[in-house]
Amino acid sequence: MSNPARQVNSRRLPPLPGMNKAGNSAKTSHPRSPRSGSYGAYLGQTHDRHVDMMVKGHSPHSNHNGQLKQHLSADYDGHSSPELTLSQDTVTAYLDDNPDYLENYIQSRVSQDQLERWLIRRTHKHHTRHKHGKKSPVNGEIIQDERRESLSRWKFCVHADKRKMLQDLTREIHQHPNKAQVLSELAGCIASAVNADGFNLYLVDDSGQELYHYKPGSSHTKDSSSCTRRIAPGSTLAAYVASAGDTIRVDEILEDERFPEGIVVGGSIAQTVLAQPIVHANGELSGVIELYRNVGGAPFAEEDEEIINSYIVWGSIAVYYAEMYHTMTKQRKLNDFLLAVTRSIFQDIVSMDTVIMKIMNYAKKLVLADRASLFLVDTKTSELYARIFDTGDHYDENSPKPVRSQKEIRFPMDKGVAGHVASTGQILNIQDAYADERFNRDVDLQTGYTTKTILCMPIFIRGSIIGVVQMVNKLSGVFTKSDEESFEMFAVYCGLALHHAKLYDKIRRSEQKYKVALEVLSYHSQCSDEEFESLRNKPVPDELPSLVRYEFSPWAVDNDDKPLYVIYMFRDLFCMARYDMETLYKFTLTIRKNYRTVPYHNWSHAFSVAHAMYTIIKTTKNKFSPLEALGLFVACLCHDLDHRGKTNAFMVKSASPLAAIYSTSTMEHHHFNQTVTILQHEGHNIFKHMSSEEYKQVLGDIRHCILATDLALFFGNKAKLKDMHEKNTFEWDNTEHRKYIQAIAMTGCDLCASIKPWDVQRETVRVIFEEFYAQGDEEKLAGTQPIPMMDRDKADELPQSQVGFIVGICLPCYELLAQMMPETRPMVDGASANLKKWKELAEIQKQAEEDKKKEDVHHGKENGDGSDKDNLTEKKKQEQKLP
């Protein structure tokens, strides 16, 4: 640091404005330099020579023993000047009379930091004088002087250097837009301005109910703070100030009973404290600044409050507008993000699954979450369901790879975190998932994934909750209030996207249904008047005792007589007082009309299945209620309506419109919808005299029973019923338990051809495989290889295939049914007898293959490498013929 004493060595002193001040300048007879008189005035004499001066009492360097030797370059009359000694009083007098020189010197040679240090030292001296009770002759002069010093210091800090301070603070705001960092810098400036020994900054948390100590360099969150207090009197000084909203100045912090905890962070030897609330221009409390001086320091004065208030007023406004700028920037980014979301989703609504994947992908980006889930609300069953899950894999929306669906899961709306949000519509921000009783830990145990934080948000459309988005594990820290606000706006767009996706899906399904309807109408129609009159004129038999036998062959009944047999079975099972006969005639005939002329899944098959169920209901003697029996019988009659002779897998693989409508149990859903369509025809509703509750129950049972004929569902139903039987937990009075019996009974009746006498069984299998081979031929034409069962080139495997079918499906079904209802034991016996026959054929086929191999070897030896291919082919065809 440069100082005035050293400056003398390199510059000439300026002339004194009042040269005649010493009284000798005008009187001298010697010609002199214009400056010579000025020096003479302060030296007390004039010398016409070069002068060496020593300033006594000034010690800029410790090794000069309290004196500074300066060589003046002024030349008096060309003579060398003797060494002269200047006292501090002489220099002080000169500087007092030459303030412009002092100002120019300080501005050009003294740094800003040095000036601030000088001011701080001067303030220390005044505080020390005040502490030791030094007073001027006039009472109160010291106080007035100190007030002038405080205001002078404030004037210096705010006015003389206002531009620099504003630039520095503005730069800090620009570089660190975080409110906590800016306020920390502001607090540091204030502490320096009021000469505090230390300071603490407390910030208000997001809830507005607690204060937490902010430490520079921390994560700016309450969780990282070493001190947290509720905003209320009775604890710390900062909490009291935040509660009262007023500035508090305390001379003895340990003696004030209003805040028994005092200042809990730092300041272990603090004595006098000044605490000031930080209030934004909009009146919102942002935090509290604590300033303290240690034991021995002077108390804070009113002038210190003025300085702090001036700083905070400007600082609060600056922070407010900085936050406003930050908010606007953030909002602009959010708007750009939402625009990208809207453009991505609404320009490419292909399917609901695609929209769900995009929503989850964008949601993760928005709040920086690790994983996301979207659950949709099923208002009919009051359940949440999802079939698309985020496994942590990257999803590329530009990739042509289709979205992979997983198995759908369902759970009640009142279960778990997502269920709570769906039920209440409240946003849940859980910072510790395992500490929340609503969190289901089983998912983590099954997947090996660890859930820490959860942000769950409802999705509304037209005031109703249609889904729930759940964010899991923020990549850094926990989900904040800002995340909630951003996600809440995002949820609005999610609702619109899902709503439009549903509408699009409905339109797409409607188009497919329209195509199916046109296709059905082009083939089917209602029964004609002639058919109706012909059936009505036929008398219904009073008794058909042979009908109540499991071995009865429905295929032996003439096709025109089958409707009459249906009427007989219906009348025998149910009280006809509630049914209209003409309606029953039309319903039965239209059912027959809506079966296609395919080899096996035709009207004859439907009649055989209905007969099997009739036999079960008759022989088990009221195991089922009348409404359940009605649903079972009608379901059997309608369970294959409009069957095309193709499997569900073929319908899906061939991109059939039906497969686009029904993603699971494709044909079974179609069969049920055809049943409902027929019931809606005029004069066909056989349930029209039922109450609404009975009608609902019967339709529900029919749907359940028709869907149960999908063999893909058989294994699950069998396992559950078998488990209940083995554990002796099955109850006939339990409606849900009886549904499993109904499902197994439907499967048993659908496969009833396997329990018929051998001749009937063999012929039926021939017809079945004719239908299978037709599908296999179409698959080959489409360039795909059918399964062996449907490949006519592998017809020699038929016996073994039937053995596997009866052992794997038929017998387990009938044996379980017989365990639950012993009256159905003949079904087990019939299937077992046919199994024996198929095993014999399989052995014959196996022996024929071995003989053929031997014959091939023999012909190979006789004819060399050649063989009579035509003869072998013909022989193979003969061997493949069923006996």
PDB file of N, CA, C and O in Angstrom, residues 122-155:
ATOM      1  N   ARG A 122     -11.071   3.054  12.359  1.00  0.00           N
ATOM      2  CA  ARG A 122     -11.583   4.277  12.984  1.00  0.00           C
ATOM      3  C   ARG A 122     -12.827   3.979  13.797  1.00  0.00           C
ATOM      4  O   ARG A 122     -13.007   4.503  14.894  1.00  0.00           O
ATOM      5  N   THR A 123     -13.699   3.073  13.249  1.00  0.00           N
ATOM      6  CA  THR A 123     -14.911   2.702  13.992  1.00  0.00           C
ATOM      7  C   THR A 123     -14.553   1.982  15.278  1.00  0.00           C
ATOM      8  O   THR A 123     -15.148   2.216  16.328  1.00  0.00           O
ATOM      9  N   HIS A 124     -13.529   1.102  15.217  1.00  0.00           N
ATOM     10  CA  HIS A 124     -13.072   0.385  16.409  1.00  0.00           C
ATOM     11  C   HIS A 124     -12.651   1.374  17.494  1.00  0.00           C
ATOM     12  O   HIS A 124     -12.944   1.207  18.685  1.00  0.00           O
ATOM     13  N   LYS A 125     -11.927   2.430  17.087  1.00  0.00           N
ATOM     14  CA  LYS A 125     -11.444   3.416  18.066  1.00  0.00           C
ATOM     15  C   LYS A 125     -12.616   4.107  18.751  1.00  0.00           C
ATOM     16  O   LYS A 125     -12.604   4.319  19.961  1.00  0.00           O
ATOM     17  N   HIS A 126     -13.644   4.435  17.963  1.00  0.00           N
ATOM     18  CA  HIS A 126     -14.798   5.118  18.549  1.00  0.00           C
ATOM     19  C   HIS A 126     -15.554   4.197  19.495  1.00  0.00           C
ATOM     20  O   HIS A 126     -16.011   4.614  20.552  1.00  0.00           O
ATOM     21  N   HIS A 127     -15.689   2.890  19.103  1.00  0.00           N
ATOM     22  CA  HIS A 127     -16.373   1.937  19.996  1.00  0.00           C
ATOM     23  C   HIS A 127     -15.597   1.789  21.295  1.00  0.00           C
ATOM     24  O   HIS A 127     -16.176   1.698  22.379  1.00  0.00           O
ATOM     25  N   THR A 128     -14.249   1.745  21.196  1.00  0.00           N
ATOM     26  CA  THR A 128     -13.424   1.593  22.396  1.00  0.00           C
ATOM     27  C   THR A 128     -13.556   2.818  23.297  1.00  0.00           C
ATOM     28  O   THR A 128     -13.700   2.705  24.517  1.00  0.00           O
ATOM     29  N   ARG A 129     -13.537   4.010  22.729  1.00  0.00           N
ATOM     30  CA  ARG A 129     -13.717   5.240  23.513  1.00  0.00           C
ATOM     31  C   ARG A 129     -15.047   5.239  24.221  1.00  0.00           C
ATOM     32  O   ARG A 129     -15.150   5.571  25.401  1.00  0.00           O
ATOM     33  N   HIS A 130     -16.093   4.812  23.509  1.00  0.00           N
ATOM     34  CA  HIS A 130     -17.433   4.796  24.106  1.00  0.00           C
ATOM     35  C   HIS A 130     -17.513   3.776  25.234  1.00  0.00           C
ATOM     36  O   HIS A 130     -18.124   4.003  26.260  1.00  0.00           O
ATOM     37  N   LYS A 131     -16.846   2.624  25.046  1.00  0.00           N
ATOM     38  CA  LYS A 131     -16.885   1.554  26.043  1.00  0.00           C
ATOM     39  C   LYS A 131     -16.223   1.989  27.342  1.00  0.00           C
ATOM     40  O   LYS A 131     -16.654   1.665  28.428  1.00  0.00           O
ATOM     41  N   HIS A 132     -15.120   2.710  27.247  1.00  0.00           N
ATOM     42  CA  HIS A 132     -14.380   3.119  28.447  1.00  0.00           C
ATOM     43  C   HIS A 132     -14.891   4.442  29.013  1.00  0.00           C
ATOM     44  O   HIS A 132     -14.280   4.989  29.942  1.00  0.00           O
ATOM     45  N   GLY A 133     -15.957   4.920  28.464  1.00  0.00           N
ATOM     46  CA  GLY A 133     -16.611   6.087  29.053  1.00  0.00           C
ATOM     47  C   GLY A 133     -15.933   7.401  28.803  1.00  0.00           C
ATOM     48  O   GLY A 133     -16.110   8.351  29.559  1.00  0.00           O
ATOM     49  N   LYS A 134     -15.136   7.511  27.782  1.00  0.00           N
ATOM     50  CA  LYS A 134     -14.490   8.783  27.466  1.00  0.00           C
ATOM     51  C   LYS A 134     -15.507   9.737  26.901  1.00  0.00           C
ATOM     52  O   LYS A 134     -16.180   9.413  25.933  1.00  0.00           O
ATOM     53  N   LYS A 135     -15.644  10.883  27.475  1.00  0.00           N
ATOM     54  CA  LYS A 135     -16.640  11.842  27.040  1.00  0.00           C
ATOM     55  C   LYS A 135     -15.970  13.173  26.723  1.00  0.00           C
ATOM     56  O   LYS A 135     -14.955  13.548  27.314  1.00  0.00           O
ATOM     57  N   SER A 136     -16.553  13.876  25.841  1.00  0.00           N
ATOM     58  CA  SER A 136     -16.080  15.222  25.528  1.00  0.00           C
ATOM     59  C   SER A 136     -16.647  16.194  26.555  1.00  0.00           C
ATOM     60  O   SER A 136     -17.592  15.863  27.280  1.00  0.00           O
ATOM     61  N   PRO A 137     -16.135  17.352  26.591  1.00  0.00           N
ATOM     62  CA  PRO A 137     -16.639  18.323  27.582  1.00  0.00           C
ATOM     63  C   PRO A 137     -18.120  18.569  27.451  1.00  0.00           C
ATOM     64  O   PRO A 137     -18.794  18.842  28.439  1.00  0.00           O
ATOM     65  N   VAL A 138     -18.653  18.468  26.235  1.00  0.00           N
ATOM     66  CA  VAL A 138     -20.083  18.691  26.037  1.00  0.00           C
ATOM     67  C   VAL A 138     -20.804  17.363  26.170  1.00  0.00           C
ATOM     68  O   VAL A 138     -20.420  16.383  25.526  1.00  0.00           O
ATOM     69  N   ASN A 139     -21.862  17.289  26.979  1.00  0.00           N
ATOM     70  CA  ASN A 139     -22.588  16.039  27.222  1.00  0.00           C
ATOM     71  C   ASN A 139     -23.223  15.527  25.933  1.00  0.00           C
ATOM     72  O   ASN A 139     -23.905  16.268  25.244  1.00  0.00           O
ATOM     73  N   GLY A 140     -22.951  14.246  25.630  1.00  0.00           N
ATOM     74  CA  GLY A 140     -23.542  13.614  24.444  1.00  0.00           C
ATOM     75  C   GLY A 140     -22.763  13.809  23.180  1.00  0.00           C
ATOM     76  O   GLY A 140     -23.153  13.361  22.120  1.00  0.00           O
ATOM     77  N   GLU A 141     -21.597  14.526  23.267  1.00  0.00           N
ATOM     78  CA  GLU A 141     -20.853  14.781  22.041  1.00  0.00           C
ATOM     79  C   GLU A 141     -20.305  13.505  21.422  1.00  0.00           C
ATOM     80  O   GLU A 141     -20.291  13.343  20.221  1.00  0.00           O
ATOM     81  N   ILE A 142     -19.894  12.572  22.284  1.00  0.00           N
ATOM     82  CA  ILE A 142     -19.365  11.307  21.748  1.00  0.00           C
ATOM     83  C   ILE A 142     -20.444  10.571  20.977  1.00  0.00           C
ATOM     84  O   ILE A 142     -20.208  10.015  19.915  1.00  0.00           O
ATOM     85  N   ILE A 143     -21.654  10.544  21.523  1.00  0.00           N
ATOM     86  CA  ILE A 143     -22.752   9.853  20.844  1.00  0.00           C
ATOM     87  C   ILE A 143     -23.046  10.514  19.518  1.00  0.00           C
ATOM     88  O   ILE A 143     -23.209   9.853  18.489  1.00  0.00           O
ATOM     89  N   GLN A 144     -23.071  11.851  19.546  1.00  0.00           N
ATOM     90  CA  GLN A 144     -23.327  12.536  18.286  1.00  0.00           C
ATOM     91  C   GLN A 144     -22.208  12.263  17.292  1.00  0.00           C
ATOM     92  O   GLN A 144     -22.435  12.079  16.106  1.00  0.00           O
ATOM     93  N   ASP A 145     -20.960  12.242  17.823  1.00  0.00           N
ATOM     94  CA  ASP A 145     -19.825  11.975  16.940  1.00  0.00           C
ATOM     95  C   ASP A 145     -19.906  10.578  16.353  1.00  0.00           C
ATOM     96  O   ASP A 145     -19.639  10.369  15.175  1.00  0.00           O
ATOM     97  N   GLU A 146     -20.287   9.608  17.215  1.00  0.00           N
ATOM     98  CA  GLU A 146     -20.377   8.234  16.711  1.00  0.00           C
ATOM     99  C   GLU A 146     -21.504   8.103  15.698  1.00  0.00           C
ATOM    100  O   GLU A 146     -21.391   7.391  14.716  1.00  0.00           O
ATOM    101  N   ARG A 147     -22.593   8.799  15.956  1.00  0.00           N
ATOM    102  CA  ARG A 147     -23.680   8.772  14.975  1.00  0.00           C
ATOM    103  C   ARG A 147     -23.201   9.306  13.642  1.00  0.00           C
ATOM    104  O   ARG A 147     -23.487   8.738  12.594  1.00  0.00           O
ATOM    105  N   ARG A 148     -22.430  10.429  13.718  1.00  0.00           N
ATOM    106  CA  ARG A 148     -21.905  10.989  12.476  1.00  0.00           C
ATOM    107  C   ARG A 148     -20.978   9.993  11.779  1.00  0.00           C
ATOM    108  O   ARG A 148     -20.967   9.866  10.565  1.00  0.00           O
ATOM    109  N   GLU A 149     -20.204   9.244  12.580  1.00  0.00           N
ATOM    110  CA  GLU A 149     -19.289   8.277  11.982  1.00  0.00           C
ATOM    111  C   GLU A 149     -20.045   7.147  11.309  1.00  0.00           C
ATOM    112  O   GLU A 149     -19.693   6.694  10.227  1.00  0.00           O
ATOM    113  N   SER A 150     -21.118   6.638  11.969  1.00  0.00           N
ATOM    114  CA  SER A 150     -21.910   5.553  11.370  1.00  0.00           C
ATOM    115  C   SER A 150     -22.550   6.014  10.071  1.00  0.00           C
ATOM    116  O   SER A 150     -22.529   5.318   9.057  1.00  0.00           O
ATOM    117  N   LEU A 151     -23.142   7.199  10.143  1.00  0.00           N
ATOM    118  CA  LEU A 151     -23.781   7.705   8.936  1.00  0.00           C
ATOM    119  C   LEU A 151     -22.756   7.989   7.857  1.00  0.00           C
ATOM    120  O   LEU A 151     -23.009   7.795   6.670  1.00  0.00           O
ATOM    121  N   SER A 152     -21.586   8.475   8.299  1.00  0.00           N
ATOM    122  CA  SER A 152     -20.525   8.719   7.319  1.00  0.00           C
ATOM    123  C   SER A 152     -20.086   7.423   6.669  1.00  0.00           C
ATOM    124  O   SER A 152     -19.874   7.365   5.461  1.00  0.00           O
ATOM    125  N   ARG A 153     -19.965   6.390   7.501  1.00  0.00           N
ATOM    126  CA  ARG A 153     -19.565   5.087   6.940  1.00  0.00           C
ATOM    127  C   ARG A 153     -20.640   4.570   5.981  1.00  0.00           C
ATOM    128  O   ARG A 153     -20.338   4.041   4.927  1.00  0.00           O
ATOM    129  N   TRP A 154     -21.913   4.730   6.409  1.00  0.00           N
ATOM    130  CA  TRP A 154     -22.998   4.292   5.523  1.00  0.00           C
ATOM    131  C   TRP A 154     -23.005   5.097   4.229  1.00  0.00           C
ATOM    132  O   TRP A 154     -23.210   4.566   3.145  1.00  0.00           O
ATOM    133  N   LYS A 155     -22.777   6.415   4.396  1.00  0.00           N
ATOM    134  CA  LYS A 155     -22.732   7.249   3.192  1.00  0.00           C
ATOM    135  C   LYS A 155     -21.625   6.784   2.271  1.00  0.00           C
ATOM    136  O   LYS A 155     -21.777   6.727   1.056  1.00  0.00           O
TER     137      LYS A 155
END
